[in-house]
């Protein structure tokens, strides 16, 4: 895709340092772009009646690539928000730990 | 199956009846189209510096949707190729069972 | 728990050929015995206050071993019950496909 | 397992506050004890030639219970070691983040 008029300016101001993934943002976007291409390729395989097992192999690859992005974001979150809260705000840190745990629970499909 | 003009001519000829997922092809394509949109939405969230945890929640949702397609294809494969081989060709059936098992191994991340 | 006087004779008679995993039964039991030992080892690590990350590494190993048993049983099921039904009883085969699919859904955590 | 003479007293002294899971230790042990029983029950089902699908259902349940313990330990680790390092030792914190990330990578099967 190409559109997505990228977040209006205002947004960046008030959360300028909120996300912990600033440094790796372009890395995440690069990976996500590749995954989008993988999904499109899988659709094409289905359209072309390609062999089930080959389609499944590609789905597993895309799924793994997606988990890699998730892992990168989790790492950003721990190094950024969680560590930050641990250092500066014990009460908020508690919330962060709980939130991280809930997210992991979903990621692990529990 | 209905549309599907895509796919260059030759291809359809020699594997016309190969895939076992003909009946659910449009369902798979519909799901994959939605997933592609989900991935695009996730890229947008990263571009807009959206909160890590919210991005992760969307990744988990896309990942689950992708597994649903995989499950549908596995079902097609079992009902189609595997059952077919079991009925008609014991030697080929052996290959199918092994192939299915290898695919499941990858899907389960072993 | 320790007893389990190993299934009374009668049981083997009436379902003698039901399970498709007869041939690999001892393999499954061997693996399960090892997993039971792994779980016991993990309990001991927790009792001994061993480092979290080391405990987690062992849990991942046990979890993977458990999935290996699941994969073996799925393979038995496909080669046994599913293929059997495909060959001999179209109506029952339908039930088998659906049942296998539901089982995979749970195994994939969907 | 066989060796591991249950941890001599001395061990508890020098790592008395090392693990972050002290408070939930009995909870983890309780869960692990139940899982050990589940595995034993699964062995019994295989011994008794119980239906594949039923055995698989129990394996999925045990596997999920094991992931619950993993999740609890990850939470302990973040609240304990990671947060501790974030507060007191930036250099060690880096190591902790990397270690946690590697552990999650294995847990997510990447």
Coordinates of C-alpha atoms in Angstrom, one line a residue:
Chain A
X1 CA 0.0 0.0 0.0
X2 CA 1.0 3.6 -0.4
X3 CA -1.8 5.9 0.7
X4 CA -2.0 6.3 4.5
X5 CA -1.5 10.0 4.9
X6 CA 0.6 9.3 7.9
X7 CA -0.7 10.7 11.1
X8 CA -1.4 14.3 11.2
X9 CA 1.3 16.4 12.8
X10 CA -0.3 17.0 16.1
X11 CA -0.2 13.4 17.1
X12 CA 3.6 13.2 17.0
X13 CA 4.0 16.2 19.3
X14 CA 2.1 14.9 22.3
X15 CA 3.4 11.4 22.2
X16 CA 6.8 12.2 20.8
X17 CA 8.7 10.0 23.2
X18 CA 5.9 7.7 24.3
X19 CA 6.7 4.7 22.1
X20 CA 9.8 2.8 23.1
X21 CA 10.4 1.7 19.5
X22 CA 11.5 4.9 17.9
X23 CA 15.0 3.6 17.1
X24 CA 13.7 0.5 15.4
X25 CA 10.7 1.9 13.8
X26 CA 12.1 1.7 10.3
X27 CA 13.2 -1.9 10.9
X28 CA 9.6 -2.8 12.0
X29 CA 8.2 -1.0 9.0
X30 CA 10.5 -2.8 6.7
X31 CA 9.6 -6.2 8.1
X32 CA 5.9 -5.4 8.0
X33 CA 6.2 -4.3 4.3
X34 CA 7.8 -7.7 3.5
X35 CA 5.0 -9.5 5.3
X36 CA 2.4 -7.6 3.4
X37 CA 4.1 -8.8 0.2
X38 CA 4.1 -12.4 1.6
X39 CA 0.4 -12.3 2.3
X40 CA -0.2 -11.0 -1.2
X41 CA 1.9 -13.8 -2.6
X42 CA -0.1 -16.3 -0.6
X43 CA -3.4 -14.9 -2.1
X44 CA -1.8 -15.3 -5.5
X45 CA -0.9 -18.9 -4.8
X46 CA -4.5 -19.7 -3.8
X47 CA -5.8 -17.9 -6.9
X48 CA -3.5 -20.0 -9.0
X49 CA -4.7 -23.2 -7.3
X50 CA -1.2 -24.0 -6.1
X51 CA -0.6 -27.1 -4.0
X52 CA -2.0 -26.9 -0.5
X53 CA 1.2 -27.9 1.2
X54 CA 3.2 -25.2 -0.6
X55 CA 0.6 -22.6 0.4
X56 CA 0.8 -23.8 4.0
X57 CA 4.6 -23.5 4.0
X58 CA 4.3 -19.9 3.0
X59 CA 1.7 -19.2 5.6
X60 CA 4.1 -20.6 8.3
X61 CA 6.8 -18.4 7.0
X62 CA 4.6 -15.3 7.1
X63 CA 3.4 -16.2 10.5
X64 CA 6.9 -16.6 11.8
X65 CA 7.9 -13.2 10.3
X66 CA 4.9 -11.6 12.1
X67 CA 6.0 -13.2 15.4
X68 CA 9.5 -11.7 14.8
X69 CA 7.9 -8.2 14.6
X70 CA 6.0 -8.9 17.8
X71 CA 9.1 -10.0 19.5
X72 CA 10.9 -6.8 18.5
X73 CA 8.0 -4.7 19.8
X74 CA 8.0 -6.6 23.1
X75 CA 11.7 -5.9 23.4
X76 CA 11.1 -2.2 22.7
X77 CA 8.3 -2.2 25.3
X78 CA 10.5 -3.7 28.0
X79 CA 13.5 -1.5 27.3
X80 CA 11.3 1.5 26.9
X81 CA 8.1 1.8 28.9
X82 CA 8.6 -0.9 31.4
X83 CA 12.2 0.0 32.3
X84 CA 11.3 3.7 32.4
X85 CA 8.4 3.1 34.8
X86 CA 10.6 0.8 37.0
X87 CA 13.1 3.6 37.4
X88 CA 10.8 6.5 38.0
X89 CA 7.3 5.5 39.0
X90 CA 6.7 2.4 41.1
X91 CA 2.9 2.7 40.9
X92 CA 2.9 3.0 37.2
X93 CA 5.5 0.2 36.9
X94 CA 2.9 -2.1 38.5
X95 CA 0.5 -1.3 35.7
X96 CA 3.2 -1.9 33.1
X97 CA 4.1 -5.3 34.4
X98 CA 0.4 -6.3 34.4
X99 CA -0.1 -5.0 30.9
X100 CA 3.0 -6.7 29.6
X101 CA 1.8 -10.0 31.2
X102 CA -1.6 -9.7 29.6
X103 CA 0.0 -9.1 26.2
X104 CA 2.3 -12.1 26.6
X105 CA -0.7 -14.2 27.6
X106 CA -2.4 -13.3 24.3
X107 CA 0.8 -13.7 22.3
X108 CA 1.2 -17.2 23.8
X109 CA -2.5 -18.0 23.0
X110 CA -3.5 -18.7 26.6
Chain B
X1 CA -15.1 -21.2 -7.2
X2 CA -16.0 -18.4 -9.4
X3 CA -13.8 -15.6 -10.7
X4 CA -10.0 -16.1 -10.7
X5 CA -9.0 -14.9 -14.0
X6 CA -5.4 -14.3 -12.9
X7 CA -3.0 -17.2 -13.2
X8 CA -1.5 -17.5 -16.6
X9 CA -3.2 -20.1 -18.9
X10 CA -0.8 -23.1 -18.8
X11 CA -0.9 -23.5 -15.1
X12 CA -4.5 -24.3 -14.8
X13 CA -4.3 -27.1 -17.4
X14 CA -1.8 -29.4 -15.8
X15 CA -3.0 -29.0 -12.2
X16 CA -6.6 -28.4 -12.8
X17 CA -7.8 -30.8 -10.2
X18 CA -4.8 -30.9 -7.9
X19 CA -5.8 -28.6 -5.1
X20 CA -8.4 -29.9 -2.7
X21 CA -9.5 -26.5 -1.7
X22 CA -11.5 -25.5 -4.8
X23 CA -14.8 -25.2 -2.9
X24 CA -13.4 -22.8 -0.3
X25 CA -11.1 -20.9 -2.5
X26 CA -13.1 -17.7 -2.3
X27 CA -13.3 -18.0 1.5
X28 CA -9.6 -18.3 1.8
X29 CA -9.0 -15.3 -0.6
X30 CA -11.5 -13.2 1.4
X31 CA -9.7 -14.0 4.6
X32 CA -6.3 -13.3 3.1
X33 CA -7.5 -10.0 1.8
X34 CA -8.6 -9.0 5.3
X35 CA -5.2 -10.1 6.7
X36 CA -3.4 -8.0 4.1
X37 CA -5.5 -5.0 5.3
X38 CA -4.6 -5.9 8.9
X39 CA -0.9 -5.9 8.2
X40 CA -1.3 -2.5 6.4
X41 CA -3.1 -1.2 9.5
X42 CA -0.3 -2.4 11.7
X43 CA 2.3 -0.6 9.6
X44 CA 0.2 2.5 9.9
X45 CA 0.1 2.2 13.7
X46 CA 3.9 1.9 13.8
X47 CA 4.3 4.9 11.4
X48 CA 2.0 6.9 13.7
X49 CA 4.0 5.9 16.8
X50 CA 1.0 4.1 18.4
X51 CA 1.4 2.5 21.7
X52 CA 3.4 -0.8 21.6
X53 CA 0.9 -2.8 23.4
X54 CA -1.9 -1.8 21.0
X55 CA 0.3 -2.7 18.1
X56 CA 1.0 -6.1 19.7
X57 CA -2.7 -6.7 20.2
X58 CA -3.3 -6.2 16.4
X59 CA -0.3 -8.4 15.5
X60 CA -1.8 -11.2 17.7
X61 CA -5.1 -10.8 15.9
X62 CA -3.5 -10.9 12.4
X63 CA -1.5 -13.9 13.4
X64 CA -4.6 -15.7 14.6
X65 CA -6.4 -14.9 11.4
X66 CA -3.5 -16.3 9.5
X67 CA -3.6 -19.6 11.5
X68 CA -7.3 -19.8 10.7
X69 CA -6.4 -19.8 7.0
X70 CA -3.8 -22.5 7.6
X71 CA -6.3 -24.6 9.5
X72 CA -8.8 -24.3 6.6
X73 CA -6.1 -25.3 4.1
X74 CA -5.1 -28.3 6.3
X75 CA -8.7 -29.3 6.3
X76 CA -9.0 -29.1 2.6
X77 CA -5.8 -31.1 2.2
X78 CA -7.1 -33.9 4.5
X79 CA -10.5 -34.0 2.9
X80 CA -9.0 -33.7 -0.6
X81 CA -5.6 -35.1 -1.3
X82 CA -5.1 -37.3 1.7
X83 CA -8.5 -39.0 1.7
X84 CA -8.3 -39.4 -2.1
X85 CA -4.9 -41.1 -1.9
X86 CA -6.2 -43.3 1.0
X87 CA -9.0 -44.5 -1.2
X88 CA -7.2 -45.1 -4.4
X89 CA -3.4 -45.4 -4.0
X90 CA -1.9 -46.9 -0.9
X91 CA 1.7 -46.1 -1.9
X92 CA 0.9 -42.4 -2.7
X93 CA -1.1 -42.3 0.6
X94 CA 2.0 -43.0 2.5
X95 CA 3.7 -40.0 0.9
X96 CA 0.7 -37.8 1.7
X97 CA 0.7 -38.8 5.4
X98 CA 4.3 -38.0 5.7
X99 CA 4.0 -34.7 3.9
X100 CA 1.0 -33.7 6.1
X101 CA 3.0 -34.6 9.2
X102 CA 6.0 -32.5 8.1
X103 CA 3.6 -29.6 7.4
X104 CA 2.0 -29.9 10.8
X105 CA 5.5 -30.1 12.4
X106 CA 6.3 -26.7 10.9
X107 CA 2.9 -25.2 11.7
X108 CA 3.4 -26.3 15.3
X109 CA 6.9 -24.8 15.3
X110 CA 8.7 -28.0 16.2
Chain C
X1 CA 0.3 -40.4 41.8
X2 CA 1.9 -43.7 41.1
X3 CA -0.5 -46.6 41.1
X4 CA -2.3 -47.1 37.8
X5 CA -2.5 -50.9 37.5
X6 CA -2.3 -50.6 33.8
X7 CA -5.7 -51.2 32.3
X8 CA -7.6 -54.3 33.1
X9 CA -7.5 -57.0 30.4
X10 CA -11.1 -56.6 29.2
X11 CA -10.4 -53.2 27.8
X12 CA -7.9 -54.4 25.4
X13 CA -10.3 -56.9 23.9
X14 CA -13.1 -54.7 22.8
X15 CA -11.1 -51.9 21.4
X16 CA -8.2 -54.0 20.3
X17 CA -7.9 -52.4 16.9
X18 CA -9.5 -49.1 17.6
X19 CA -6.6 -46.8 18.2
X20 CA -4.4 -46.2 15.2
X21 CA -1.3 -45.8 17.3
X22 CA -0.7 -49.4 18.4
X23 CA 2.6 -49.7 16.5
X24 CA 4.1 -46.6 18.1
X25 CA 2.5 -47.0 21.5
X26 CA 5.8 -47.8 23.3
X27 CA 7.4 -44.9 21.6
X28 CA 4.7 -42.5 22.9
X29 CA 5.0 -44.0 26.4
X30 CA 8.7 -43.7 26.4
X31 CA 8.5 -40.0 25.4
X32 CA 5.8 -39.3 28.0
X33 CA 7.9 -41.0 30.7
X34 CA 10.7 -38.6 29.9
X35 CA 8.4 -35.6 29.9
X36 CA 7.1 -36.6 33.3
X37 CA 10.7 -36.6 34.5
X38 CA 11.3 -33.2 32.9
X39 CA 8.3 -31.7 34.8
X40 CA 9.6 -33.2 38.0
X41 CA 13.0 -31.7 37.3
X42 CA 11.4 -28.3 36.8
X43 CA 9.6 -28.6 40.1
X44 CA 12.9 -29.3 41.7
X45 CA 14.5 -26.2 40.0
X46 CA 11.7 -24.0 41.4
X47 CA 12.0 -25.6 44.9
X48 CA 15.7 -24.9 44.8
X49 CA 15.1 -21.2 43.7
X50 CA 17.0 -21.7 40.5
X51 CA 17.3 -18.8 38.1
X52 CA 14.0 -17.9 36.3
X53 CA 15.4 -18.0 32.8
X54 CA 16.9 -21.4 33.3
X55 CA 13.6 -22.7 34.6
X56 CA 11.9 -21.2 31.5
X57 CA 14.4 -22.9 29.2
X58 CA 13.4 -26.2 30.7
X59 CA 9.7 -25.5 30.4
X60 CA 10.2 -24.7 26.7
X61 CA 12.0 -28.0 26.2
X62 CA 9.2 -30.0 28.0
X63 CA 6.6 -28.1 26.1
X64 CA 8.3 -29.0 22.8
X65 CA 8.6 -32.6 23.8
X66 CA 4.9 -32.7 24.6
X67 CA 4.1 -31.2 21.1
X68 CA 6.2 -34.0 19.6
X69 CA 4.0 -36.6 21.2
X70 CA 0.9 -34.7 20.0
X71 CA 2.3 -34.7 16.5
X72 CA 3.0 -38.4 16.6
X73 CA -0.6 -39.1 17.7
X74 CA -2.0 -36.8 15.0
X75 CA 0.0 -38.8 12.5
X76 CA -1.3 -42.1 13.9
X77 CA -4.8 -40.7 13.8
X78 CA -4.5 -39.7 10.1
X79 CA -2.9 -42.9 9.0
X80 CA -5.3 -45.0 11.1
X81 CA -8.8 -43.7 11.7
X82 CA -9.0 -41.0 9.1
X83 CA -7.5 -43.1 6.2
X84 CA -9.6 -46.1 7.3
X85 CA -12.8 -44.1 7.2
X86 CA -11.9 -42.5 3.9
X87 CA -11.5 -46.0 2.4
X88 CA -14.5 -47.7 3.9
X89 CA -17.2 -45.3 5.1
X90 CA -17.7 -41.9 3.4
X91 CA -20.2 -40.8 6.0
X92 CA -18.0 -41.6 8.9
X93 CA -15.1 -40.1 7.1
X94 CA -16.8 -36.7 7.2
X95 CA -17.0 -37.0 11.0
X96 CA -13.4 -37.9 11.2
X97 CA -12.3 -34.9 9.1
X98 CA -14.3 -32.5 11.3
X99 CA -13.0 -34.1 14.4
X100 CA -9.4 -33.9 13.2
X101 CA -9.9 -30.2 12.3
X102 CA -11.4 -29.4 15.7
X103 CA -8.4 -31.1 17.3
X104 CA -5.9 -29.1 15.2
X105 CA -7.8 -26.0 16.1
X106 CA -7.2 -26.6 19.7
X107 CA -3.6 -27.7 19.2
X108 CA -2.9 -24.5 17.3
X109 CA -4.6 -22.5 20.0
X110 CA -7.3 -20.9 17.9
Chain D
X1 CA 15.9 -37.5 36.5
X2 CA 18.1 -39.0 39.1
X3 CA 20.9 -37.0 40.5
X4 CA 20.2 -33.5 41.8
X5 CA 20.3 -34.3 45.6
X6 CA 17.6 -31.8 46.2
X7 CA 19.7 -28.7 46.9
X8 CA 21.7 -28.6 50.1
X9 CA 20.9 -25.9 52.5
X10 CA 23.8 -23.7 51.6
X11 CA 22.3 -22.9 48.2
X12 CA 19.4 -21.2 49.6
X13 CA 21.6 -18.8 51.6
X14 CA 23.6 -17.3 48.8
X15 CA 20.8 -16.9 46.4
X16 CA 18.1 -16.1 48.9
X17 CA 16.9 -13.1 47.1
X18 CA 18.0 -13.9 43.6
X19 CA 14.9 -15.4 42.1
X20 CA 12.1 -13.0 41.6
X21 CA 9.5 -15.6 42.1
X22 CA 9.8 -16.2 45.8
X23 CA 6.3 -15.0 46.5
X24 CA 4.7 -17.3 44.0
X25 CA 6.9 -20.2 44.5
X26 CA 4.2 -22.4 46.1
X27 CA 1.8 -21.4 43.3
X28 CA 4.2 -22.6 40.6
X29 CA 4.9 -25.8 42.5
X30 CA 1.3 -26.5 42.9
X31 CA 0.7 -26.0 39.2
X32 CA 3.7 -28.2 38.2
X33 CA 2.5 -30.9 40.5
X34 CA -0.9 -30.9 38.7
X35 CA 0.9 -31.0 35.3
X36 CA 3.0 -34.0 36.4
X37 CA -0.3 -35.7 37.2
X38 CA -1.8 -34.8 33.8
X39 CA 1.2 -36.3 32.0
X40 CA 0.9 -39.4 34.1
X41 CA -2.8 -39.5 33.1
X42 CA -1.9 -39.2 29.5
X43 CA 0.5 -42.1 29.7
X44 CA -2.3 -44.1 31.2
X45 CA -4.6 -43.2 28.4
X46 CA -2.0 -44.4 25.9
X47 CA -1.4 -47.6 27.8
X48 CA -5.2 -48.2 27.8
X49 CA -5.4 -47.6 24.1
X50 CA -7.7 -44.7 24.5
X51 CA -9.0 -42.8 21.5
X52 CA -6.3 -40.6 19.8
X53 CA -8.4 -37.5 19.8
X54 CA -9.1 -37.8 23.5
X55 CA -5.4 -38.2 24.2
X56 CA -4.7 -35.1 22.1
X57 CA -7.2 -33.1 24.0
X58 CA -5.5 -33.9 27.2
X59 CA -2.1 -33.1 25.7
X60 CA -3.3 -29.7 24.7
X61 CA -4.6 -29.1 28.2
X62 CA -1.3 -30.1 29.8
X63 CA 0.6 -27.9 27.3
X64 CA -1.6 -24.9 28.1
X65 CA -1.0 -25.5 31.8
X66 CA 2.7 -25.6 31.2
X67 CA 2.6 -22.3 29.3
X68 CA 0.7 -20.8 32.3
X69 CA 3.6 -21.6 34.5
X70 CA 6.0 -20.1 31.9
X71 CA 3.9 -16.9 31.8
X72 CA 4.0 -16.7 35.6
X73 CA 7.8 -17.1 35.7
X74 CA 8.2 -14.5 32.9
X75 CA 6.1 -12.1 35.0
X76 CA 8.2 -12.8 38.1
X77 CA 11.3 -12.2 36.0
X78 CA 10.1 -8.9 34.7
X79 CA 8.9 -7.6 38.1
X80 CA 12.0 -9.0 39.9
X81 CA 15.3 -9.1 38.0
X82 CA 14.5 -6.9 35.1
X83 CA 12.9 -4.1 37.0
X84 CA 15.6 -4.3 39.7
X85 CA 18.3 -4.0 37.1
X86 CA 16.5 -1.1 35.4
X87 CA 16.5 0.8 38.7
X88 CA 20.0 0.1 39.9
X89 CA 22.4 -1.0 37.2
X90 CA 22.0 0.2 33.6
X91 CA 24.7 -2.0 32.3
X92 CA 23.3 -5.1 33.9
X93 CA 19.8 -4.0 32.7
X94 CA 20.9 -4.3 29.1
X95 CA 21.9 -7.9 29.7
X96 CA 18.6 -8.6 31.3
X97 CA 16.6 -7.2 28.4
X98 CA 18.6 -9.3 26.0
X99 CA 18.2 -12.4 28.1
X100 CA 14.5 -11.9 28.4
X101 CA 14.2 -11.4 24.7
X102 CA 16.1 -14.6 23.9
X103 CA 13.8 -16.4 26.3
X104 CA 10.7 -15.1 24.7
X105 CA 12.1 -16.0 21.3
X106 CA 12.4 -19.6 22.5
X107 CA 9.0 -19.5 24.2
X108 CA 7.4 -18.2 21.0
X109 CA 9.2 -20.9 19.0
X110 CA 11.0 -18.5 16.7

